[in-house]
Amino acid sequence: MLTIRRLTVVALLAALLGVHAVAEEGMWTFDHPPTAAIQQKYGFAVTPDWLEHLRLSSVRFNDGGSGSFVSADGLVLTNHHVALGQLQKLSTEQRDYVSGGFAAASRADEIKATDLELNVLMSYEDVTARIAEASTRAANSQAALEARRAAIAQIEKESLDKTGLRSDVVSLYQGAQYWLYRYKKYTDVRLVFAPEQQMAFFGGDPDNFTFPRYDLDFALFRVYENDAPIRAPHFLKWNAKGAVENELVFVTGHPGSTDRNDTVAELETLRDVIYPANIQVVKRRIALLKQFAARGPEQARQAADITFSLENAMKVYTGEYNGLLDPKIMARKTADERTLRAAVDKNPQLRGSYASAWEDISRAETANRRLYKSQRFGQIRGSGFAGLGLSIVHYVLELKKPDGQRLNGYHDAQLQSTLRGLLSPAPVYAALEEALLADALQESLEELGPEHAFVKAALAGRSSKDAAAALIGGSKLADPAVRKQLVDGGETAINQSTDPLIVLGRALEPLMRQITDTVEKEVTSVESAARQKIGQARFAVYGTSVYPDATFTLRLSYGAVKGYPMNGTLAPYKTTFAGLYDRSASFDGKEPFNLVPRFIEGRAKLDLATPLDFVTTNDIIGGNSGSPVVNKAGELVGLIFDGNIESLVGRFVYDEATNNRAVAVHSGAIVHTLRTIYGAGALADELESGRTAAAR
Amino acid sequence: MLTIRRLTVVALLAALLGVHAVAEEGMWTFDHPPTAAIQQKYGFAVTPDWLEHLRLSSVRFNDGGSGSFVSADGLVLTNHHVALGQLQKLSTEQRDYVSGGFAAASRADEIKATDLELNVLMSYEDVTARIAEASTRAANSQAALEARRAAIAQIEKESLDKTGLRSDVVSLYQGAQYWLYRYKKYTDVRLVFAPEQQMAFFGGDPDNFTFPRYDLDFALFRVYENDAPIRAPHFLKWNAKGAVENELVFVTGHPGSTDRNDTVAELETLRDVIYPANIQVVKRRIALLKQFAARGPEQARQAADITFSLENAMKVYTGEYNGLLDPKIMARKTADERTLRAAVDKNPQLRGSYASAWEDISRAETANRRLYKSQRFGQIRGSGFAGLGLSIVHYVLELKKPDGQRLNGYHDAQLQSTLRGLLSPAPVYAALEEALLADALQESLEELGPEHAFVKAALAGRSSKDAAAALIGGSKLADPAVRKQLVDGGETAINQSTDPLIVLGRALEPLMRQITDTVEKEVTSVESAARQKIGQARFAVYGTSVYPDATFTLRLSYGAVKGYPMNGTLAPYKTTFAGLYDRSASFDGKEPFNLVPRFIEGRAKLDLATPLDFVTTNDIIGGNSGSPVVNKAGELVGLIFDGNIESLVGRFVYDEATNNRAVAVHSGAIVHTLRTIYGAGALADELESGRTAAAR
């Protein structure tokens, strides 16, 4: 554990060196919590037991998101928008759980999610030395990358065999550290409750990533094993009173990725090449989906989930891109980099080990810019279903190789989770997939030209539309059993298949491998080594009281419940149900500010002064969706579901002056609506007591 | 009236020349309404009768603000913050109408405002030719200025004698036009209703100049003549339904001043000299007032009105100053000026008449910058009461001169209104005046140094504190009768007076005259002539379909009820009472978001979906406070009380892209609260029916 003295020295150094370390910054790993800083600022002692309870109560949604156990009977709380994919997969034209919501009347009515995997981080250990050793004898950076991969696969497999736990080696601090994370894995996860999407996502795309906010963005699942709810040894006690203004709160969760330690060369590629392309693609796809949805209500239902994701992405990308375009932010990144490089250059030993890294990355980024179009547009995109053919081919071919040489995702320790995706029984909407594929193929044609190998293979002389119709229309892969036969049948089955998506997959596999190899040789392996050096240089100069970029692994952040200056006035620290009715009425109830009937009719049942959402200074990012907000007593006081518009630049830099805030649903809002609006008092009782009535 | 063809040609010219004329821009005089533009954009024909009714229903509050007749029985609607000065003057330690509100139980309980003068614009006529003729024979710009002043005084006096109406000659288009405005004047104005200031100004300084907003910023007066309510021949019919989204609405009122036609040299002085000084003075004075208010509740009550004004000014100045600091805005002003000058230079005749004007102003601004400190800090400031001594001396000495040579404000036609101010029976709070004067004297000492003539005369060797104590403590001018004796006694009385404020006034009068003369010679007269040339050049180049800068004369603006993009999401076009309760609860009811008891206890009586405030695209500025918002039928649908934060740059430029909005109280909110919360149903009935019950 860090001492206060140590931190003070580091903070001083950081100040001298121009690193803008601020109070609430950081997505901290559990091996390395900012105990001293929390003690110093808030006078609260984070203990190992307190941390362990929090960690074992935290849940990762493997398809991207966070959650927490909230009852001894295996109830898991997350966001509605984290549950959305599963809600859509469980829905049909006749019963739409997305728009209508879902409430299990009894235990027997809880329905199994189609392909959901939840993970709980049971243990973690530093394997940096072992990985480092494996690559010391490598001749070049590509060989070193391969050696590290082999060592990783080996460690994961050993661990899986030994513990039976999902075992992932993760690279932290840009590869300056490697850790083995072991997860307990749950795959029988049943839907218990979800409000109507309109109430979870009230205000829609306009209000997304903003505050004040009035969203009930929550859903409840229950974890089963052997067809019975688990006895959760750790869960968060519900505190319906929530947190008061300025109260210290913690967030645990799985932030997906940040680029705070990227070099300026990397940021420039993002700014000049990748973000413009991303924004263009997303804009195009949203336009297509709106056309598709206009065909009828069932088409609208089918397109809703992906449209929602893309609109969300569009708002994120735009905010992040604006951050990159902000000269102040780029100037700060440039100054920070200059400071670190100067410190490295001043010390002969550091200079010898690390000084070349920035130039290495700069060179690799030149290659990255050159290869980007081929890499991005030279693959099957748009339709997840169309991509299944190539994925099955990949799966079969990767499995032929020794574990250590396989691509990430195909290591033995990962196969079970990968297969769950490949064989998911989720429904396939052929017309939607066809429209998406046609649009993406057309885009590839426009971006790469008709002579590009990918375009030739995919279109085979047809128009994008015709090609998509033939590929989707002719494929039998919508049936999971067909996919299973191919996977089980191995290379022979693949080679004999006449399914157009498999045929295309076979044709594309060598092309993909080639571009992957080129990128790996010219970009990935070079940058992997250089990033590691920069990570180590950062340790050498600033000490180890720093946190790594986000990697979809469990992190702890701390902060305070706090409003902020906004648009000439103040944003409050919370909103109330009265505000929900105000905002709806202020737009005359027009979409996306409409209320569902039970909220219109049930208004009198609600105490309108009940808090609905609130904001905190916790440092979070995408992947933290569904994270619990926890008070000093370890009680759940809220549920993270968003950041404000000011937080989007947080991908690149944390700056308190931008008034970035995490946005959460208030714990009290959830039980209040369950009791008053949804008639789900038993569920509210379970949340507030921590167990079901039967178990009490 | 302008034809459509004419407007189209002018618009085309404007587009070619780079003038950014946009749809809703403009504070139009009633002689020159933008009829064609309204017809073109909204398909509505503004008729002379419709305009006349609107004009004769509009009221000017002579101490700065607007209002309108809203019943046949002389009821006048304005903002609470326009009424605030009068409310404070009527309040005492025992009965505080500011914090407690006021509701006249019957006609007999309506109380006369201390020194309020209302004006209604009865007629207007172009007197440009007569003024121009007067100054054609002048030898230099200073003589021309004096000749124009004499002509103005002459015209005003003739008109007053002839019509008995208040007669003001106003200069429009920077002196390119002069108009005689004749007002019916009302001085028996009685307070009928005011809500608690907390409800009128809910959200206080933070929410000021922002939206969404939840303020009941209204007050009602009744106009009397001969101790009976007048029969108002024109008044606005109340429409409690208000306006729907995108509806065309009009605002009539008295915008105080804008600087949209200032040259870049003038704007630079504002940016570099005047705004920094303003902001510094206001900041300092607010700090002082907060100290004073901390002494006790009665001191807080006394300081409230002026603190309110200064905090309001601080927010305005900051917003305007930020506009001047915005390089985009300055670049646009520079480009606009360059375009106009180029057009003038290209035409030999225009060049001969006008080309020198910009350089003239530029030179005068150099003098202005040099003289600014002496002019600003070399006079009695801070305490209005302390300034009375000098004002009385001025009054007596000016009256000795022929009308035409007097300073503005002392012309025969203006004497009655000026005297009303000098002899106002409004209470004087000596301790407050002393604190304010001491602070301003100290500031003069710091800015000008101890050897400056003003500082020597005012301090006479004492500290600022001692000087202020002696001046305020020793003066008897708090008694209006004493002031009247001095005014009536003329020069003899002044010369014999030993009142320290009169003694100081006598000492300062020649100093003031000297600085005024210098400024007039080097700045005012030069710029007056040059501005007139630029105004004429603008007519010559762009035609006459433009509107003049604001001059606290009656203007018409048009626009639509419309929300706008804000901080990543949308601001709605209106708010509701539910939002009032949300915003209060979201700050846990802390000041300035607290509610008065009758709103806390009365919540159930309100229909929370009733609209409270709303926004429109009308072009307004300070002075428009209290302006009616009127629909096509000429009905009152709202009451302007503010602009949003985006509107503050409107002093210098109107730019639709900044999403500037006028903020208004909804007509329905006023009658709804009168009926439900205030038990003032009879008053609501009068508003909705247009007359009192007795008269119906």
Coordinates of C-alpha atoms in Angstrom, one line a residue, chain A residues 203 205-212 214 244-245 315 564 566-583 585-588 590 593 603 606-609 645-646, chain B residues 203 205-212 214 244-245 315 564 566-583 585-588 590 593 603 606-609 645-646:
Chain A
G203 CA -34.8 11.9 -24.2
D205 CA -30.3 10.6 -28.8
P206 CA -30.5 14.3 -28.0
D207 CA -30.2 13.7 -24.2
N208 CA -27.7 10.9 -24.6
F209 CA -24.4 11.9 -23.0
T210 CA -25.9 15.0 -21.4
F211 CA -27.2 16.1 -18.0
P212 CA -29.6 17.0 -16.4
Y214 CA -34.3 11.7 -16.4
V244 CA -25.9 13.4 -0.6
E245 CA -24.2 16.2 -2.3
K315 CA -22.3 11.1 -30.3
Y564 CA -21.1 21.7 -12.1
M566 CA -23.1 24.6 -17.2
N567 CA -24.1 26.9 -20.0
G568 CA -24.0 30.0 -17.8
T569 CA -25.7 28.5 -14.8
L570 CA -25.3 25.4 -12.6
A571 CA -26.2 21.8 -13.3
P572 CA -27.6 20.3 -10.1
Y573 CA -26.1 17.2 -8.6
K574 CA -29.4 15.3 -9.1
T575 CA -32.7 15.4 -10.9
T576 CA -36.2 14.3 -9.7
F577 CA -39.2 12.7 -11.2
A578 CA -40.8 16.1 -11.4
G579 CA -38.1 16.9 -14.0
L580 CA -39.1 13.9 -16.0
Y581 CA -42.6 15.2 -16.3
D582 CA -41.3 18.8 -17.0
R583 CA -39.0 17.7 -19.8
A585 CA -44.3 18.4 -21.2
S586 CA -41.8 21.0 -22.3
F587 CA -41.6 19.2 -25.7
D588 CA -45.3 18.6 -25.7
K590 CA -43.1 14.5 -28.6
F593 CA -39.6 13.0 -24.9
R603 CA -48.0 10.2 -12.0
L606 CA -45.1 8.8 -7.6
D607 CA -43.5 11.1 -5.1
L608 CA -42.3 13.6 -7.6
A609 CA -39.5 14.8 -5.4
I645 CA -21.1 15.8 -22.9
E646 CA -18.1 17.3 -21.2
Chain B
G203 CA -32.6 30.5 -9.5
D205 CA -27.8 35.0 -10.3
P206 CA -26.9 31.5 -11.6
D207 CA -30.0 31.1 -13.7
N208 CA -30.1 34.7 -14.7
F209 CA -29.6 35.0 -18.5
T210 CA -30.1 31.3 -19.0
F211 CA -32.8 28.8 -20.1
P212 CA -34.5 26.5 -19.2
Y214 CA -38.7 28.7 -14.1
V244 CA -47.4 27.0 -29.7
E245 CA -44.0 25.9 -30.9
K315 CA -23.4 38.7 -16.0
Y564 CA -32.6 25.3 -29.6
M566 CA -27.8 23.4 -26.1
N567 CA -24.9 21.7 -24.4
G568 CA -25.1 18.6 -26.5
T569 CA -28.9 18.3 -26.4
L570 CA -32.0 20.4 -27.0
A571 CA -33.4 23.2 -24.9
P572 CA -37.2 22.9 -25.2
Y573 CA -39.4 25.9 -26.3
K574 CA -41.0 26.1 -22.9
T575 CA -40.9 24.9 -19.3
T576 CA -43.6 23.9 -16.9
F577 CA -44.3 24.2 -13.2
A578 CA -43.1 20.6 -12.8
G579 CA -39.7 21.9 -13.7
L580 CA -39.8 24.5 -11.0
Y581 CA -40.3 21.8 -8.4
D582 CA -37.6 19.6 -10.0
R583 CA -35.0 22.4 -10.1
A585 CA -35.5 19.7 -5.3
S586 CA -32.5 19.0 -7.4
F587 CA -30.6 21.5 -5.3
D588 CA -32.3 20.3 -2.1
K590 CA -31.0 25.6 -1.2
F593 CA -33.4 27.5 -5.6
R603 CA -48.1 22.4 -5.0
L606 CA -51.2 23.7 -9.3
D607 CA -51.5 21.8 -12.6
L608 CA -47.8 21.0 -13.0
A609 CA -48.0 20.7 -16.7
I645 CA -26.6 33.3 -22.2
E646 CA -26.2 33.0 -26.0

